[in-house]
mmCIF file of C-alpha atoms in Angstrom:
data_model
loop_
_atom_site.group_PDB
_atom_site.id
_atom_site.type_symbol
_atom_site.label_atom_id
_atom_site.label_comp_id
_atom_site.label_asym_id
_atom_site.label_seq_id
_atom_site.Cartn_x
_atom_site.Cartn_y
_atom_site.Cartn_z
ATOM 1 C CA UNK Y 1088 -24.726 119.474 128.699
ATOM 2 C CA UNK Y 1089 -26.345 116.957 130.986
ATOM 3 C CA UNK Y 1090 -30.047 117.731 131.026
ATOM 4 C CA UNK Y 1091 -31.244 118.549 134.536
ATOM 5 C CA UNK Y 1092 -33.293 115.379 134.709
ATOM 6 C CA UNK Y 1093 -30.631 113.154 133.203
ATOM 7 C CA UNK Y 1094 -28.367 111.079 135.358
ATOM 8 C CA UNK Y 1095 -25.869 109.092 133.323
ATOM 9 C CA UNK Y 1096 -25.761 106.274 135.825
ATOM 10 C CA UNK Y 1097 -29.521 105.848 135.614
ATOM 11 C CA UNK Y 1098 -29.426 105.762 131.799
ATOM 12 C CA UNK Y 1099 -26.415 103.561 131.110
ATOM 13 C CA UNK Y 1100 -24.474 100.787 132.751
ATOM 14 C CA UNK Y 1101 -20.703 100.872 132.759
ATOM 15 C CA UNK Y 1102 -19.154 98.097 130.699
ATOM 16 C CA UNK Y 1103 -15.797 96.419 131.316
ATOM 17 C CA UNK Y 1104 -13.429 98.274 129.002
ATOM 18 C CA UNK Y 1105 -11.764 95.069 127.783
ATOM 19 C CA UNK Y 1106 -15.116 93.882 126.418
ATOM 20 C CA UNK Y 1107 -15.886 97.094 124.560
ATOM 21 C CA UNK Y 1108 -14.224 95.934 121.336
ATOM 22 C CA UNK Y 1109 -17.179 93.558 120.908
ATOM 23 C CA UNK Y 1110 -19.424 96.603 120.376
ATOM 24 C CA UNK Y 1111 -17.432 97.430 117.232
ATOM 25 C CA UNK Y 1112 -16.051 94.191 115.809
ATOM 26 C CA UNK Y 1113 -19.235 93.241 113.957
ATOM 27 C CA UNK Y 1114 -19.010 96.453 111.955
ATOM 28 C CA UNK Y 1115 -22.032 98.554 112.927
ATOM 29 C CA UNK Y 1116 -22.445 102.008 111.466
ATOM 30 C CA UNK Y 1117 -21.673 104.449 114.299
ATOM 31 C CA UNK Y 1118 -22.166 108.050 115.314
ATOM 32 C CA UNK Y 1119 -19.035 109.914 116.421
ATOM 33 C CA UNK Y 1120 -19.488 112.954 118.639
ATOM 34 C CA UNK Y 1121 -17.081 115.812 119.250
ATOM 35 C CA UNK Y 1122 -17.237 119.169 120.965
ATOM 36 C CA UNK Y 1123 -15.186 122.306 120.472
ATOM 37 C CA UNK Y 1124 -16.315 123.525 123.884
ATOM 38 C CA UNK Y 1125 -18.999 125.720 122.347
ATOM 39 C CA UNK Y 1126 -21.012 123.352 120.194
ATOM 40 C CA UNK Y 1127 -21.432 119.605 120.127
ATOM 41 C CA UNK Y 1128 -21.304 117.889 116.762
ATOM 42 C CA UNK Y 1129 -21.903 114.380 115.483
ATOM 43 C CA UNK Y 1130 -21.057 112.503 112.276
ATOM 44 C CA UNK Y 1131 -22.023 109.119 110.847
ATOM 45 C CA UNK Y 1132 -19.109 106.768 110.166
ATOM 46 C CA UNK Y 1133 -19.150 103.260 108.747
ATOM 47 C CA UNK Y 1134 -15.451 103.084 107.860
ATOM 48 C CA UNK Y 1135 -14.206 101.747 111.200
ATOM 49 C CA UNK Y 1136 -12.021 98.858 112.370
ATOM 50 C CA UNK Y 1137 -11.050 97.210 115.636
ATOM 51 C CA UNK Y 1138 -7.237 97.219 115.971
ATOM 52 C CA UNK Y 1139 -6.820 95.658 119.407
ATOM 53 C CA UNK Y 1140 -8.811 94.195 122.285
ATOM 54 C CA UNK Y 1141 -7.675 96.934 124.671
ATOM 55 C CA UNK Y 1142 -9.789 98.367 122.817
ATOM 56 C CA UNK Y 1143 -8.158 100.290 120.004
ATOM 57 C CA UNK Y 1144 -10.093 101.447 116.959
ATOM 58 C CA UNK Y 1145 -9.380 103.026 113.579
ATOM 59 C CA UNK Y 1146 -11.758 105.332 111.752
ATOM 60 C CA UNK Y 1147 -11.227 106.759 108.290
ATOM 61 C CA UNK Y 1148 -12.072 110.443 108.096
ATOM 62 C CA UNK Y 1149 -10.453 113.640 106.940
ATOM 63 C CA UNK Y 1150 -10.890 117.319 106.165
ATOM 64 C CA UNK Y 1151 -14.066 116.543 104.159
ATOM 65 C CA UNK Y 1152 -15.828 115.918 107.494
ATOM 66 C CA UNK Y 1153 -16.512 119.056 109.549
ATOM 67 C CA UNK Y 1154 -15.786 117.105 112.765
ATOM 68 C CA UNK Y 1155 -12.231 116.354 111.648
ATOM 69 C CA UNK Y 1156 -10.789 119.731 112.713
ATOM 70 C CA UNK Y 1157 -12.297 119.369 116.196
ATOM 71 C CA UNK Y 1158 -11.103 115.776 116.495
ATOM 72 C CA UNK Y 1159 -7.591 116.849 115.572
ATOM 73 C CA UNK Y 1160 -7.625 119.751 118.010
ATOM 74 C CA UNK Y 1161 -9.328 118.183 121.029
ATOM 75 C CA UNK Y 1162 -8.015 114.635 120.507
ATOM 76 C CA UNK Y 1163 -11.230 113.259 121.947
ATOM 77 C CA UNK Y 1164 -14.521 111.826 120.746
ATOM 78 C CA UNK Y 1165 -17.294 109.435 121.666
ATOM 79 C CA UNK Y 1166 -18.297 106.498 119.487
ATOM 80 C CA UNK Y 1167 -22.046 105.962 119.908
ATOM 81 C CA UNK Y 1168 -23.727 102.820 118.613
ATOM 82 C CA UNK Y 1169 -27.212 103.383 117.195
ATOM 83 C CA UNK Y 1170 -29.811 100.689 116.587
ATOM 84 C CA UNK Y 1171 -32.246 100.061 113.746
ATOM 85 C CA UNK Y 1172 -34.952 102.357 115.167
ATOM 86 C CA UNK Y 1173 -32.517 105.258 114.656
ATOM 87 C CA UNK Y 1174 -31.937 104.622 110.926
ATOM 88 C CA UNK Y 1175 -33.306 107.972 109.812
ATOM 89 C CA UNK Y 1176 -31.144 109.749 112.392
ATOM 90 C CA UNK Y 1177 -28.085 107.846 111.142
ATOM 91 C CA UNK Y 1178 -28.791 108.806 107.523
ATOM 92 C CA UNK Y 1179 -29.831 112.354 108.420
ATOM 93 C CA UNK Y 1180 -26.687 112.988 110.489
ATOM 94 C CA UNK Y 1181 -24.618 111.581 107.623
ATOM 95 C CA UNK Y 1182 -26.153 113.804 104.974
ATOM 96 C CA UNK Y 1183 -25.854 117.251 106.546
ATOM 97 C CA UNK Y 1184 -22.920 119.186 108.001
ATOM 98 C CA UNK Y 1185 -22.082 120.583 111.408
ATOM 99 C CA UNK Y 1186 -20.814 123.633 109.522
ATOM 100 C CA UNK Y 1187 -24.353 124.963 109.187
ATOM 101 C CA UNK Y 1188 -26.483 122.641 111.345
ATOM 102 C CA UNK Y 1189 -26.837 121.947 115.054
ATOM 103 C CA UNK Y 1190 -27.286 118.221 114.543
ATOM 104 C CA UNK Y 1191 -28.066 117.417 118.185
ATOM 105 C CA UNK Y 1192 -30.984 119.834 117.982
ATOM 106 C CA UNK Y 1193 -32.110 118.897 114.471
ATOM 107 C CA UNK Y 1194 -32.196 115.160 115.223
ATOM 108 C CA UNK Y 1195 -33.371 115.546 118.831
ATOM 109 C CA UNK Y 1196 -30.363 113.745 120.251
ATOM 110 C CA UNK Y 1197 -29.713 114.176 123.968
ATOM 111 C CA UNK Y 1198 -26.079 114.872 124.878
ATOM 112 C CA UNK Y 1199 -25.050 113.268 128.172
ATOM 113 C CA UNK Y 1200 -21.900 114.222 130.028
ATOM 114 C CA UNK Y 1201 -19.265 111.501 130.119
ATOM 115 C CA UNK Y 1202 -16.520 110.941 132.661
ATOM 116 C CA UNK Y 1203 -13.247 111.276 130.764
ATOM 117 C CA UNK Y 1204 -13.848 113.339 127.654
ATOM 118 C CA UNK Y 1205 -15.783 116.512 126.909
ATOM 119 C CA UNK Y 1206 -17.453 115.079 123.801
ATOM 120 C CA UNK Y 1207 -20.977 113.994 124.739
ATOM 121 C CA UNK Y 1208 -22.447 110.526 125.003
ATOM 122 C CA UNK Y 1209 -25.779 110.129 123.181
ATOM 123 C CA UNK Y 1210 -28.643 109.075 125.402
ATOM 124 C CA UNK Y 1211 -30.649 107.524 122.545
ATOM 125 C CA UNK Y 1212 -27.889 105.085 121.497
ATOM 126 C CA UNK Y 1213 -27.416 101.490 122.660
ATOM 127 C CA UNK Y 1214 -23.812 102.027 123.710
ATOM 128 C CA UNK Y 1215 -21.229 104.777 124.019
ATOM 129 C CA UNK Y 1216 -17.434 104.539 124.078
ATOM 130 C CA UNK Y 1217 -15.342 107.475 125.305
ATOM 131 C CA UNK Y 1218 -12.225 107.678 123.132
ATOM 132 C CA UNK Y 1219 -8.893 109.499 123.018
ATOM 133 C CA UNK Y 1220 -7.142 110.128 119.689
ATOM 134 C CA UNK Y 1221 -3.729 108.515 119.996
ATOM 135 C CA UNK Y 1222 -2.498 108.915 116.425
ATOM 136 C CA UNK Y 1223 -3.497 110.419 113.091
ATOM 137 C CA UNK Y 1224 -2.089 108.679 110.020
ATOM 138 C CA UNK Y 1225 -2.350 111.590 107.642
ATOM 139 C CA UNK Y 1226 -1.190 109.733 104.576
ATOM 140 C CA UNK Y 1227 -4.225 107.460 104.816
ATOM 141 C CA UNK Y 1228 -6.739 109.648 106.682
ATOM 142 C CA UNK Y 1229 -6.879 107.121 109.518
ATOM 143 C CA UNK Y 1230 -7.516 108.237 113.086
ATOM 144 C CA UNK Y 1231 -6.403 105.786 115.771
ATOM 145 C CA UNK Y 1232 -8.503 105.837 118.949
ATOM 146 C CA UNK Y 1233 -8.154 104.238 122.354
ATOM 147 C CA UNK Y 1234 -11.444 103.448 124.065
ATOM 148 C CA UNK Y 1235 -11.151 104.454 127.708
ATOM 149 C CA UNK Y 1236 -14.664 103.937 129.080
ATOM 150 C CA UNK Y 1237 -17.784 102.265 127.727
ATOM 151 C CA UNK Y 1238 -21.431 102.331 128.669
ATOM 152 C CA UNK Y 1239 -24.390 100.261 127.546
ATOM 153 C CA UNK Y 1240 -28.116 100.860 127.919
ATOM 154 C CA UNK Y 1241 -28.991 97.294 128.775
ATOM 155 C CA UNK Y 1242 -32.619 98.122 129.554
ATOM 156 C CA UNK Y 1243 -33.139 99.057 125.908
ATOM 157 C CA UNK Y 1244 -35.359 96.572 124.080
ATOM 158 C CA UNK Y 1245 -34.148 97.211 120.530
ATOM 159 C CA UNK Y 1246 -30.552 96.042 120.382
ATOM 160 C CA UNK Y 1247 -30.172 95.296 116.646
ATOM 161 C CA UNK Y 1248 -27.465 97.435 115.043
ATOM 162 C CA UNK Y 1249 -27.203 98.558 111.418
ATOM 163 C CA UNK Y 1250 -24.524 97.705 108.869
ATOM 164 C CA UNK Y 1251 -24.114 100.201 106.028
ATOM 165 C CA UNK Y 1252 -23.629 98.539 102.654
ATOM 166 C CA UNK Y 1253 -22.453 101.799 101.115
ATOM 167 C CA UNK Y 1254 -25.023 101.943 98.334
ATOM 168 C CA UNK Y 1255 -27.771 103.536 100.411
ATOM 169 C CA UNK Y 1256 -28.974 100.255 101.911
ATOM 170 C CA UNK Y 1257 -28.452 98.940 105.427
ATOM 171 C CA UNK Y 1258 -28.354 95.388 106.773
ATOM 172 C CA UNK Y 1259 -30.075 94.883 110.119
ATOM 173 C CA UNK Y 1260 -28.588 92.397 112.615
ATOM 174 C CA UNK Y 1261 -30.218 89.004 112.160
ATOM 175 C CA UNK Y 1262 -29.910 85.939 114.344
ATOM 176 C CA UNK Y 1263 -26.849 85.175 116.455
ATOM 177 C CA UNK Y 1264 -24.862 81.963 116.212
ATOM 178 C CA UNK Y 1265 -22.426 80.857 118.919
ATOM 179 C CA UNK Y 1266 -19.114 79.135 118.278
ATOM 180 C CA UNK Y 1267 -17.692 80.069 121.683
ATOM 181 C CA UNK Y 1268 -16.491 76.563 122.419
ATOM 182 C CA UNK Y 1269 -14.668 76.167 119.087
ATOM 183 C CA UNK Y 1270 -13.099 79.605 119.487
ATOM 184 C CA UNK Y 1271 -12.098 79.399 123.143
ATOM 185 C CA UNK Y 1272 -8.357 79.222 122.341
ATOM 186 C CA UNK Y 1273 -8.547 82.510 120.411
ATOM 187 C CA UNK Y 1274 -10.652 84.617 122.767
ATOM 188 C CA UNK Y 1275 -9.060 87.053 125.193
ATOM 189 C CA UNK Y 1276 -9.564 86.099 128.854
ATOM 190 C CA UNK Y 1277 -12.864 87.223 130.326
ATOM 191 C CA UNK Y 1278 -14.652 87.791 127.002
ATOM 192 C CA UNK B 1132 -4.377 75.619 91.040
ATOM 193 C CA UNK B 1133 -7.480 75.826 88.921
ATOM 194 C CA UNK B 1134 -9.105 72.381 89.057
ATOM 195 C CA UNK B 1135 -9.363 70.840 85.613
ATOM 196 C CA UNK B 1136 -13.133 71.147 85.602
ATOM 197 C CA UNK B 1137 -13.202 74.621 87.030
ATOM 198 C CA UNK B 1138 -13.599 77.616 84.815
ATOM 199 C CA UNK B 1139 -13.560 80.856 86.758
ATOM 200 C CA UNK B 1140 -15.895 82.578 84.351
ATOM 201 C CA UNK B 1141 -18.485 79.830 84.793
ATOM 202 C CA UNK B 1142 -18.260 80.085 88.600
ATOM 203 C CA UNK B 1143 -18.159 83.816 89.147
ATOM 204 C CA UNK B 1144 -19.293 86.989 87.502
ATOM 205 C CA UNK B 1145 -16.965 89.954 87.270
ATOM 206 C CA UNK B 1146 -18.115 92.916 89.302
ATOM 207 C CA UNK B 1147 -17.482 96.593 88.545
ATOM 208 C CA UNK B 1148 -14.440 97.429 90.651
ATOM 209 C CA UNK B 1149 -15.911 100.715 91.857
ATOM 210 C CA UNK B 1150 -18.801 98.827 93.458
ATOM 211 C CA UNK B 1151 -16.586 96.318 95.268
ATOM 212 C CA UNK B 1152 -16.330 98.440 98.433
ATOM 213 C CA UNK B 1153 -19.972 97.530 99.091
ATOM 214 C CA UNK B 1154 -18.855 93.916 99.664
ATOM 215 C CA UNK B 1155 -16.809 95.097 102.659
ATOM 216 C CA UNK B 1156 -18.474 98.183 104.086
ATOM 217 C CA UNK B 1157 -21.035 96.280 106.159
ATOM 218 C CA UNK B 1158 -18.220 94.583 108.059
ATOM 219 C CA UNK B 1159 -18.443 90.869 107.190
ATOM 220 C CA UNK B 1160 -15.832 88.494 108.577
ATOM 221 C CA UNK B 1161 -13.602 87.556 105.630
ATOM 222 C CA UNK B 1162 -11.093 84.960 104.538
ATOM 223 C CA UNK B 1163 -7.787 86.299 103.195
ATOM 224 C CA UNK B 1164 -5.772 84.031 100.919
ATOM 225 C CA UNK B 1165 -2.074 84.216 100.087
ATOM 226 C CA UNK B 1166 0.396 82.005 98.283
ATOM 227 C CA UNK B 1167 4.152 81.756 98.565
ATOM 228 C CA UNK B 1168 4.253 80.033 95.182
ATOM 229 C CA UNK B 1169 4.443 76.593 96.796
ATOM 230 C CA UNK B 1170 1.494 76.482 99.150
ATOM 231 C CA UNK B 1171 -1.733 78.424 99.349
ATOM 232 C CA UNK B 1172 -2.827 79.669 102.748
ATOM 233 C CA UNK B 1173 -5.903 81.359 104.181
ATOM 234 C CA UNK B 1174 -6.692 83.256 107.373
ATOM 235 C CA UNK B 1175 -9.880 84.571 108.957
ATOM 236 C CA UNK B 1176 -9.960 88.327 109.545
ATOM 237 C CA UNK B 1177 -12.692 90.452 111.063
ATOM 238 C CA UNK B 1178 -10.562 93.530 111.731
ATOM 239 C CA UNK B 1179 -11.081 95.223 108.369
ATOM 240 C CA UNK B 1180 -12.138 98.677 107.146
ATOM 241 C CA UNK B 1181 -13.050 100.358 103.878
ATOM 242 C CA UNK B 1182 -10.769 103.369 103.318
ATOM 243 C CA UNK B 1183 -11.944 104.550 99.911
ATOM 244 C CA UNK B 1184 -14.490 103.776 97.206
ATOM 245 C CA UNK B 1185 -11.779 102.947 94.664
ATOM 246 C CA UNK B 1186 -11.788 100.445 96.608
ATOM 247 C CA UNK B 1187 -9.106 100.690 99.261
ATOM 248 C CA UNK B 1188 -9.179 98.520 102.378
ATOM 249 C CA UNK B 1189 -7.281 98.231 105.663
ATOM 250 C CA UNK B 1190 -6.784 95.002 107.561
ATOM 251 C CA UNK B 1191 -5.113 94.664 110.940
ATOM 252 C CA UNK B 1192 -2.684 91.753 111.066
ATOM 253 C CA UNK B 1193 0.899 91.144 112.055
ATOM 254 C CA UNK B 1194 3.617 88.607 112.766
ATOM 255 C CA UNK B 1195 1.203 86.600 114.947
ATOM 256 C CA UNK B 1196 -0.534 85.492 111.745
ATOM 257 C CA UNK B 1197 1.420 82.987 109.638
ATOM 258 C CA UNK B 1198 0.112 84.651 106.445
ATOM 259 C CA UNK B 1199 1.728 87.972 107.378
ATOM 260 C CA UNK B 1200 5.213 87.046 106.123
ATOM 261 C CA UNK B 1201 3.803 85.971 102.743
ATOM 262 C CA UNK B 1202 1.651 89.085 102.486
ATOM 263 C CA UNK B 1203 4.671 91.250 103.172
ATOM 264 C CA UNK B 1204 6.813 89.404 100.650
ATOM 265 C CA UNK B 1205 4.357 88.909 97.776
ATOM 266 C CA UNK B 1206 2.350 92.117 98.351
ATOM 267 C CA UNK B 1207 -0.756 90.324 97.119
ATOM 268 C CA UNK B 1208 -3.806 88.611 98.552
ATOM 269 C CA UNK B 1209 -7.432 87.826 97.859
ATOM 270 C CA UNK B 1210 -10.246 88.866 100.189
ATOM 271 C CA UNK B 1211 -12.952 86.188 100.006
ATOM 272 C CA UNK B 1212 -16.384 86.785 101.501
ATOM 273 C CA UNK B 1213 -17.949 83.703 103.103
ATOM 274 C CA UNK B 1214 -21.625 83.278 103.929
ATOM 275 C CA UNK B 1215 -23.428 81.796 106.933
ATOM 276 C CA UNK B 1216 -23.306 78.206 105.618
ATOM 277 C CA UNK B 1217 -19.504 78.418 105.897
ATOM 278 C CA UNK B 1218 -19.441 79.388 109.596
ATOM 279 C CA UNK B 1219 -17.515 76.290 110.684
ATOM 280 C CA UNK B 1220 -14.970 76.875 107.942
ATOM 281 C CA UNK B 1221 -14.563 80.488 109.054
ATOM 282 C CA UNK B 1222 -14.015 79.456 112.683
ATOM 283 C CA UNK B 1223 -11.858 76.454 111.726
ATOM 284 C CA UNK B 1224 -9.593 78.526 109.472
ATOM 285 C CA UNK B 1225 -9.294 81.099 112.253
ATOM 286 C CA UNK B 1226 -8.272 78.624 114.934
ATOM 287 C CA UNK B 1227 -5.457 76.708 113.239
ATOM 288 C CA UNK B 1228 -2.231 77.836 111.559
ATOM 289 C CA UNK B 1229 -0.824 77.543 108.058
ATOM 290 C CA UNK B 1230 2.487 76.787 109.789
ATOM 291 C CA UNK B 1231 1.422 73.178 110.269
ATOM 292 C CA UNK B 1232 -1.837 72.834 108.332
ATOM 293 C CA UNK B 1233 -2.849 72.858 104.675
ATOM 294 C CA UNK B 1234 -6.042 74.765 105.311
ATOM 295 C CA UNK B 1235 -7.376 74.526 101.742
ATOM 296 C CA UNK B 1236 -7.182 70.747 102.050
ATOM 297 C CA UNK B 1237 -8.399 70.520 105.648
ATOM 298 C CA UNK B 1238 -11.461 72.686 105.011
ATOM 299 C CA UNK B 1239 -12.077 71.412 101.467
ATOM 300 C CA UNK B 1240 -11.788 74.852 99.925
ATOM 301 C CA UNK B 1241 -11.302 75.004 96.169
ATOM 302 C CA UNK B 1242 -8.603 77.440 95.022
ATOM 303 C CA UNK B 1243 -9.451 79.138 91.729
ATOM 304 C CA UNK B 1244 -6.907 81.018 89.654
ATOM 305 C CA UNK B 1245 -7.480 84.752 89.489
ATOM 306 C CA UNK B 1246 -6.430 87.207 86.804
ATOM 307 C CA UNK B 1247 -4.092 89.668 88.496
ATOM 308 C CA UNK B 1248 -2.607 88.037 91.588
ATOM 309 C CA UNK B 1249 -1.199 84.601 92.352
ATOM 310 C CA UNK B 1250 -3.158 84.218 95.587
ATOM 311 C CA UNK B 1251 -6.199 82.051 94.897
ATOM 312 C CA UNK B 1252 -9.859 82.959 94.817
ATOM 313 C CA UNK B 1253 -12.072 80.606 96.847
ATOM 314 C CA UNK B 1254 -14.775 78.887 94.835
ATOM 315 C CA UNK B 1255 -17.045 78.311 97.855
ATOM 316 C CA UNK B 1256 -17.267 82.013 98.796
ATOM 317 C CA UNK B 1257 -19.908 84.524 97.716
ATOM 318 C CA UNK B 1258 -17.376 87.041 96.444
ATOM 319 C CA UNK B 1259 -13.652 87.442 95.899
ATOM 320 C CA UNK B 1260 -11.567 90.602 95.620
ATOM 321 C CA UNK B 1261 -8.035 90.449 94.193
ATOM 322 C CA UNK B 1262 -5.860 92.878 96.158
ATOM 323 C CA UNK B 1263 -2.394 94.433 96.020
ATOM 324 C CA UNK B 1264 -0.641 95.537 99.222
ATOM 325 C CA UNK B 1265 0.114 99.228 98.761
ATOM 326 C CA UNK B 1266 1.379 100.057 102.233
ATOM 327 C CA UNK B 1267 2.168 98.465 105.580
ATOM 328 C CA UNK B 1268 1.809 100.737 108.599
ATOM 329 C CA UNK B 1269 4.136 98.831 110.914
ATOM 330 C CA UNK B 1270 3.525 100.968 113.962
ATOM 331 C CA UNK B 1271 -0.135 99.921 113.963
ATOM 332 C CA UNK B 1272 -0.019 96.538 112.192
ATOM 333 C CA UNK B 1273 -2.270 97.871 109.445
ATOM 334 C CA UNK B 1274 -1.994 96.574 105.884
ATOM 335 C CA UNK B 1275 -3.425 98.867 103.214
ATOM 336 C CA UNK B 1276 -4.843 97.072 100.169
ATOM 337 C CA UNK B 1277 -6.105 98.219 96.791
ATOM 338 C CA UNK B 1278 -8.817 96.026 95.308
ATOM 339 C CA UNK B 1279 -8.063 95.550 91.609
ATOM 340 C CA UNK B 1280 -10.677 93.019 90.471
ATOM 341 C CA UNK B 1281 -13.805 91.579 92.074
ATOM 342 C CA UNK B 1282 -16.017 88.610 91.341
ATOM 343 C CA UNK B 1283 -19.372 87.534 92.694
ATOM 344 C CA UNK B 1284 -21.147 84.192 92.538
ATOM 345 C CA UNK B 1285 -24.565 85.594 91.842
ATOM 346 C CA UNK B 1286 -26.118 82.182 91.261
ATOM 347 C CA UNK B 1287 -25.473 81.329 94.900
ATOM 348 C CA UNK B 1288 -28.693 81.119 96.909
ATOM 349 C CA UNK B 1289 -27.227 81.801 100.364
ATOM 350 C CA UNK B 1290 -26.003 85.384 100.336
ATOM 351 C CA UNK B 1291 -26.152 86.242 104.063
ATOM 352 C CA UNK B 1292 -22.722 87.163 105.433
ATOM 353 C CA UNK B 1293 -21.453 86.796 109.002
ATOM 354 C CA UNK B 1294 -20.362 89.528 111.416
ATOM 355 C CA UNK B 1295 -17.968 88.437 114.149
ATOM 356 C CA UNK B 1296 -18.788 89.922 117.550
ATOM 357 C CA UNK B 1297 -15.399 88.926 118.918
ATOM 358 C CA UNK B 1298 -16.661 86.875 121.843
ATOM 359 C CA UNK B 1299 -17.170 83.664 119.881
ATOM 360 C CA UNK B 1300 -20.592 84.648 118.557
ATOM 361 C CA UNK B 1301 -21.543 85.757 115.049
ATOM 362 C CA UNK B 1302 -24.390 87.929 113.808
ATOM 363 C CA UNK B 1303 -26.036 86.772 110.583
ATOM 364 C CA UNK B 1304 -27.258 89.383 108.081
ATOM 365 C CA UNK B 1305 -30.916 90.122 108.716
ATOM 366 C CA UNK B 1306 -33.292 92.176 106.624
ATOM 367 C CA UNK B 1307 -32.188 94.993 104.376
ATOM 368 C CA UNK B 1308 -33.538 98.551 104.561
ATOM 369 C CA UNK B 1309 -33.103 101.078 101.766
ATOM 370 C CA UNK B 1310 -32.455 104.777 102.261
ATOM 371 C CA UNK B 1311 -31.056 105.247 98.752
ATOM 372 C CA UNK B 1312 -33.171 108.297 98.046
ATOM 373 C CA UNK B 1313 -32.191 110.095 101.287
ATOM 374 C CA UNK B 1314 -28.525 109.251 100.680
ATOM 375 C CA UNK B 1315 -28.301 110.069 96.983
ATOM 376 C CA UNK B 1316 -26.157 113.183 97.564
ATOM 377 C CA UNK B 1317 -23.540 111.108 99.406
ATOM 378 C CA UNK B 1318 -23.261 108.072 97.116
ATOM 379 C CA UNK B 1319 -20.506 107.794 94.544
ATOM 380 C CA UNK B 1320 -21.789 107.866 90.950
ATOM 381 C CA UNK B 1321 -22.960 104.517 89.634
ATOM 382 C CA UNK B 1322 -23.392 102.844 93.036
#
């Protein structure tokens, strides 16, 4: 899946895994990739939650998403974090189905081979987190994921993520405020 | 708990319950109030997720939060949505414990009586959602909540919410982009 001119290490920098929860805690809308070995697929998900710093994540999905069957079978995925310049990709991916569409082709996304899972990283995204499914809470349609490796494209200029409101509008990241000193006692070591 | 000069209906406007998920989907850091009947308490939570439009929410919390015992016992809480002007309240509430602190008093928060739960609404917040605990997934420290009534202070000028990054910094809501037309097929009716 890695294009012949693509070298993951030239595109993305590895990130300390115990900092990867910070990619998700602010609640960006994300793309989640899967592969059944024959075809890569990708879905848009805004119903996500950090569950632990390790990192552990929850996503809400179920049989209504075509990717769900592959997720359940392969127990792997990649969470890719898009930025504001990709808004039409995010909405487009979220409004068609892998059942009848090759979304990587349709939205000109470049799959990049990861290190630990077969699901592809997305070259165009700001960050990518390789994940293993560690539990499926069927009663609530929650999938529990452990992030096992994370990569960030730190040469990318546009770093503002998108937050889905759920009514068809999206909030773009605004300014950043630090309260690191006040919060020191609550932060995990090294973050 | 309602101050003698406070009238909920003068402070807040009732919101259609099936639109209340939009208060949470973008991932704002929230305050969660509880009461044991004697003392009100409040905690800061950024590990939250929308699970359904109805609305249904998940929050990750456990015995390490003083509020957890009350939540488990009373099966009620209020999710209050603070805005950027309340950042020091959000951080302050998140870095002390109800075990030894009256946080409503310390942070000068005004408890307002709701309609369906005993846990208080917070006057100073942009929005408040009365919630019932419908399940506790002990294995994963997830509490599942159904929102049963929601209120918004639509006269409030500052409406920008905060997104916790998890490293002691916060992202403030920036500009809003609409893709309502592209997303029409995926939006619940009336949203």
